[in-house]
Amino acid sequence: MEGVAPLDWKLDNAIHLTVDEKPAVVWFTDHEFKVSALGLHGDAPDTVKLCTSLKHVLHGELRADGSAHIATLALKQKQHVVLWITGKPQDGEKELVQAWMGRLMTAAGCIVPGRRIKVIVNPFGGQGKGKHIFEHRARPVFEAAKCFLDVTFTTHSGHAEEVAASLDVSAYDAIAIVSGDGVAYEVFNGLAKHKDALRALRLPVAHVPAGSGNAFTVSLIGPKDCRDVALAVLNAVKGRVVPLDIASITQGNERRVTFLSQTMGLMADLDLGTENLRWMGDQRFIVGFVQGVLRMKHCPVKVWLKVAESDKQKIADVFRAHYTFNTDKSHADGTANGTANGNASALEEEPAEGEGMPPLKWRDSDNDGWVEFPEKIIYLYGGMMPYVARDFMQFPAAEMNDGCLDLVLQTPAPRTTMLSSQDGAHSGKQFWMPSQHYFKVHAYRAIPLAQKGNISIDGERWPFLPFQVEVHKGLGRTLSMLGRWAGEGGCLTQEEK
Ligand SMILES: Nc1ncnc2c1ncn2[C@@H]1O[C@H](COP(=O)(O)OP(=O)(O)OP(=O)(O)O)[C@@H](O)[C@H]1O
C-alpha cells in the first residue's frame, strides 16, 4: 500500500536517516517526536515506529564522525527510559541535519549541554533502593541530557545537611536530591545554614523520588507520574527556575526551615504513630486516618494566626486566576532556560556575599494583628505544596510563590463525614467541608495545652512544645516544567457551601 503523509508532517521538521540500515524519517510536530519508516513514494513518512511527546526529547547532535544521535524518553513496561536513535544522514545532507538538530532542541526545550548538577543520593532511601534507582533510572537521563554530575551518596543521617551547608554554590546550577522528603528537608536546612544562605537558597532544588514518602515529587509532577523516576529527572533537567516559598519554624531557641508541612493532632499521630506500618508505603496514612477518625480525639492546642485570607471562595478565586495564568504561560513558554511563573523579577537581584537568612518579622510575644482560632480542633495541618502523599492533596490551593502558607484547622465532624471526605482527598475536595477551616497565613503559632502529643515537621518528630512558623516569600527555588504545582486543585472542581 502506498505511504500517505499524515496531515501534520512538514518537510522542514523532518530528516532522513539510515537507522539500523533501514531508511527512516525522523520528525517532529508541535507536540510529538516521531520516527517512521520511509514511505514508498517521495520523502513522506509511513508506518510510525516511535511516537513520544516532544517534551521528552533530551538531546540531539550531529557528531564529528558524521553520525546523528537523538536521546528521548520512551515508555518501556510502564516506565520511561532513555532511548537513543542513532543514524547516518543521507549523502550531502549533513548541514541540513545539523540545522534540524538545532530546531529540534529549541522546539523540545532542551537545555544547553553542560548544566552542572550537585546530586545527593540517600543510598538507603526507599527501602534500600536509593543507589539502584539513581544508577539505573536517574543517571542515564541526566547523562543523556549532557549534564555534569557531582554525586554524593550520603553515609549518615544529617550528611545531606552538611553537604548543602558547605556547598560551593557558584560551582553548580542546581541540586538534585534522590531520596525521600527527609533528605530534602535536610538540604533546605543546610542551604539555610550556609554562610551565604541567601545565595545558596537560590540554587534550585529538584527532587527525584527514592523514599517512602515523596510528597515533593508528587507536588512537582503529579500523582500519576510521581513513581516514574525518568519523568522526575526530566522535570529536574528541563524545568524552569521557579521561586519557592519556604518558612522558618521556631521552637524555644531553635530555628529551622520547613518546606513541606507541619502537623499536630490526628494527622501527626498518623504520620508519627504509624511508623510500624511503613512497609505499607502511602497506604499507612489511610489506615492511620481511619483509626484516628474512629478515636476522634481533640488536639490540645491553642492556635494564633496572622491571616492573609480566610474566605474559601476568595482563596479558590485567586487560585483559579493564578492557575489559569500559569497554565497558559507554561504552554506558551515551555523552555528549560527561561524563568517561570511571572515572577522573574524575584530572580533578578543577586544577594550580597555573606547574607544569611532574613531576620524573623514576628517574635512569639507579638500579638498585633494576630487572631486566635476560637474552636476545638481534631488536627492542625500547615503546608506549602498541595500533596502530602500520593493519594492525599491536603492543600489544593497551595501555590509555589504566593508568600502564604496554607493552614487547615479541622474541627470535629461526624465520623461518617470525615471518612467520606477521603473519597475526594486525592484531588483536595475536602477543602469545601464546612468543618475544615482553610486559611492563607503569613505566620501562625501553636501552643500545646498538654504534656504529650505528636508534632511532625516535614515528617520529623519535634518536641510537643509551642512553635511558630513564618513564611519567606520565594526565598527558595525549585525546577518545574509546569511553572506551578501539579494537580488541578480540588478547590476549583466543587464549589459547594
Ligand atoms: N546514609 C544514611 N544512613 C542513615 N540514614 C540516612 C542516610 N542518608 C540519609 N539518612 C536519613 O534518612 C532519613 C530518611 O531518608 P529519605 O528522606 O531519603 O527517605 P525515606 O525514609 O525512605 O522516606 P521519607 O523520609 O520520605 O518517609 C533522612 O532524614 C536522613 O537523615
CSV table of C-alpha atoms and ligand atoms in Angstrom, one decimal, residues 121-127 153-160 178-186 210-215 278 284 458 460, ligand 1:
chain,number,residue,atom,x,y,z
A,121,VAL,CA,21.6,10.4,46.9
A,122,ASN,CA,20.4,8.6,50.0
A,123,PRO,CA,21.5,5.1,49.1
A,124,PHE,CA,19.2,3.6,51.7
A,125,GLY,CA,16.1,5.6,50.9
A,126,GLY,CA,13.0,3.8,49.5
A,127,GLN,CA,13.6,0.6,51.4
A,153,PHE,CA,26.0,9.2,48.4
A,154,THR,CA,25.0,10.1,52.0
A,155,THR,CA,26.7,8.0,54.6
A,156,HIS,CA,24.8,9.0,57.7
A,157,SER,CA,21.7,10.9,58.9
A,158,GLY,CA,22.4,14.7,58.6
A,159,HIS,CA,25.0,14.2,55.9
A,160,ALA,CA,22.9,15.9,53.2
A,178,VAL,CA,17.5,11.4,45.0
A,179,SER,CA,15.7,10.4,48.2
A,180,GLY,CA,12.5,10.8,50.2
A,181,ASP,CA,11.3,14.0,51.7
A,182,GLY,CA,13.5,13.7,54.8
A,183,VAL,CA,16.7,14.4,52.8
A,184,ALA,CA,15.1,17.3,51.0
A,185,TYR,CA,14.3,18.8,54.5
A,186,GLU,CA,18.0,18.4,55.3
A,210,ALA,CA,13.6,7.4,46.1
A,211,GLY,CA,12.0,7.4,49.5
A,212,SER,CA,8.9,6.0,51.2
A,213,GLY,CA,7.3,9.5,51.2
A,214,ASN,CA,7.9,11.6,48.1
A,215,ALA,CA,5.4,14.4,48.5
A,278,ARG,CA,5.9,1.9,57.0
A,284,ARG,CA,-0.3,3.5,56.0
A,458,ASP,CA,8.3,17.8,57.3
A,460,GLU,CA,10.3,14.7,61.5
B,1,LIG,N1,23.3,7.0,54.6
B,1,LIG,C1,22.4,7.2,55.5
B,1,LIG,N2,22.4,6.4,56.6
B,1,LIG,C2,21.4,6.6,57.5
B,1,LIG,N3,20.4,7.5,57.5
B,1,LIG,C3,20.4,8.3,56.4
B,1,LIG,C4,21.4,8.2,55.4
B,1,LIG,N4,21.1,9.1,54.4
B,1,LIG,C5,20.1,9.8,54.9
B,1,LIG,N5,19.6,9.3,56.0
B,1,LIG,C6,18.5,9.7,56.8
B,1,LIG,O1,17.3,9.0,56.4
B,1,LIG,C7,16.2,9.8,56.6
B,1,LIG,C8,15.1,9.5,55.6
B,1,LIG,O2,15.6,9.5,54.3
B,1,LIG,P1,14.8,9.8,53.0
B,1,LIG,O3,14.2,11.1,53.1
B,1,LIG,O4,15.7,9.6,51.8
B,1,LIG,O5,13.7,8.7,52.8
B,1,LIG,P2,12.7,7.7,53.4
B,1,LIG,O6,12.9,7.5,54.9
B,1,LIG,O7,12.8,6.4,52.6
B,1,LIG,O8,11.3,8.3,53.2
B,1,LIG,P3,10.6,9.6,53.8
B,1,LIG,O9,11.6,10.4,54.7
B,1,LIG,O10,10.2,10.3,52.5
B,1,LIG,O11,9.5,9.0,54.5
B,1,LIG,C9,16.7,11.2,56.5
B,1,LIG,O12,16.0,12.0,57.4
B,1,LIG,C10,18.2,11.2,56.7
B,1,LIG,O13,18.5,11.9,57.8
